[in-house]
XYZ file of C-alpha atoms in Angstrom:
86
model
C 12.481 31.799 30.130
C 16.406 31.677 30.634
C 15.913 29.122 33.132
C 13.115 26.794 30.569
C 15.907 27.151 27.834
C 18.696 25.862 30.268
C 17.042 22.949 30.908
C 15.428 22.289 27.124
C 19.393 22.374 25.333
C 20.586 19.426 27.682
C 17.594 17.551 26.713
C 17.845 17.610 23.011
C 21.761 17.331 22.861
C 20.824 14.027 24.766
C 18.889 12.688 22.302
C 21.017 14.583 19.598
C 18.629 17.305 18.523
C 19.954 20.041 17.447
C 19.108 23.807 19.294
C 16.722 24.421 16.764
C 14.560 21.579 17.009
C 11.615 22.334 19.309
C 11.200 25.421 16.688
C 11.643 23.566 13.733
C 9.109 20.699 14.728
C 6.266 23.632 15.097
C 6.971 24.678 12.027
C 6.671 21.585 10.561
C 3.799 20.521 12.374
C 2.204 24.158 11.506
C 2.934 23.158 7.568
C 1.289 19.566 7.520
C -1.994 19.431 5.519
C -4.308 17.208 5.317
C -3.197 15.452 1.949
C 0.500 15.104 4.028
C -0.953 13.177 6.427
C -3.125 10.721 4.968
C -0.635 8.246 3.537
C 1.054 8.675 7.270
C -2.153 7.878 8.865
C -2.765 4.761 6.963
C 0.643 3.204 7.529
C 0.188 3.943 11.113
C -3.183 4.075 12.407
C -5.542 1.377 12.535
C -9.137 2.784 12.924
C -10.436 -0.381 14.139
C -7.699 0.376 17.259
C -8.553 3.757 17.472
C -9.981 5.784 20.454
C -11.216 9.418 20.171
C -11.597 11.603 22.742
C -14.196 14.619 22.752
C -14.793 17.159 25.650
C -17.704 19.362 26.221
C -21.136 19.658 26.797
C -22.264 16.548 26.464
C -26.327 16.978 25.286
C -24.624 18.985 22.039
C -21.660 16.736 20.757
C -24.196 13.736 21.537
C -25.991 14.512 18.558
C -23.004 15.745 16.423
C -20.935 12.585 16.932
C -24.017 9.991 16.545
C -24.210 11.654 12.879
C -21.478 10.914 12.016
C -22.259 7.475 12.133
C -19.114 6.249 13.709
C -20.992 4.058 16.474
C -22.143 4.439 19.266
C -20.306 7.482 21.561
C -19.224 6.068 25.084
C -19.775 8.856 27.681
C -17.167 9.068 30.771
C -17.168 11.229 33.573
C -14.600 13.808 34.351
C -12.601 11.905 36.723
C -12.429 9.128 33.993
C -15.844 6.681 34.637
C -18.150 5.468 32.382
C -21.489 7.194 32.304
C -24.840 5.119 31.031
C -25.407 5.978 27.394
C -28.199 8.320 27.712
């Protein structure tokens, strides 16, 4: 809207982005493959520090996520509490 773009071109002249930016990033983002992000990934993330969050039924991705062999998954409830493993 007029109003969302009034408020979003304050904001990145702030920070000095230029007008384009927010469009730019998406394309960029929209462009990354997989082989682009690798070397990124292992500079920055350490999987040993890494948390992965899944959300669905939880009987199905269960059984999907212990094949993977990743350890053990961790159910929580939906307002953010651990569930016993079941």
């Amino acid at each position: 809207s007029v109003q969302g773009l009034a408020r979003r071109l304050p904001e990145l002249g702030m920070v000095g982005l230029e007008p384009d930016h927010d469009a730019a990033a998406k394309r960029a983002r929209q462009a990354a493959t997989r082989s682009m992000l690798l070397p990124w990934a292992a500079e920055h993330l350490d999987p040993a520090q890494t948390s992965i969050v899944v959300v669905g039924p939880r009987q199905q991705l269960l059984a999907q996520l212990r094949a993977l062999d990743l350890g053990e998954p961790e159910p929580w409830s939906p307002d953010g509490r651990p569930l016993p493993t079941p």
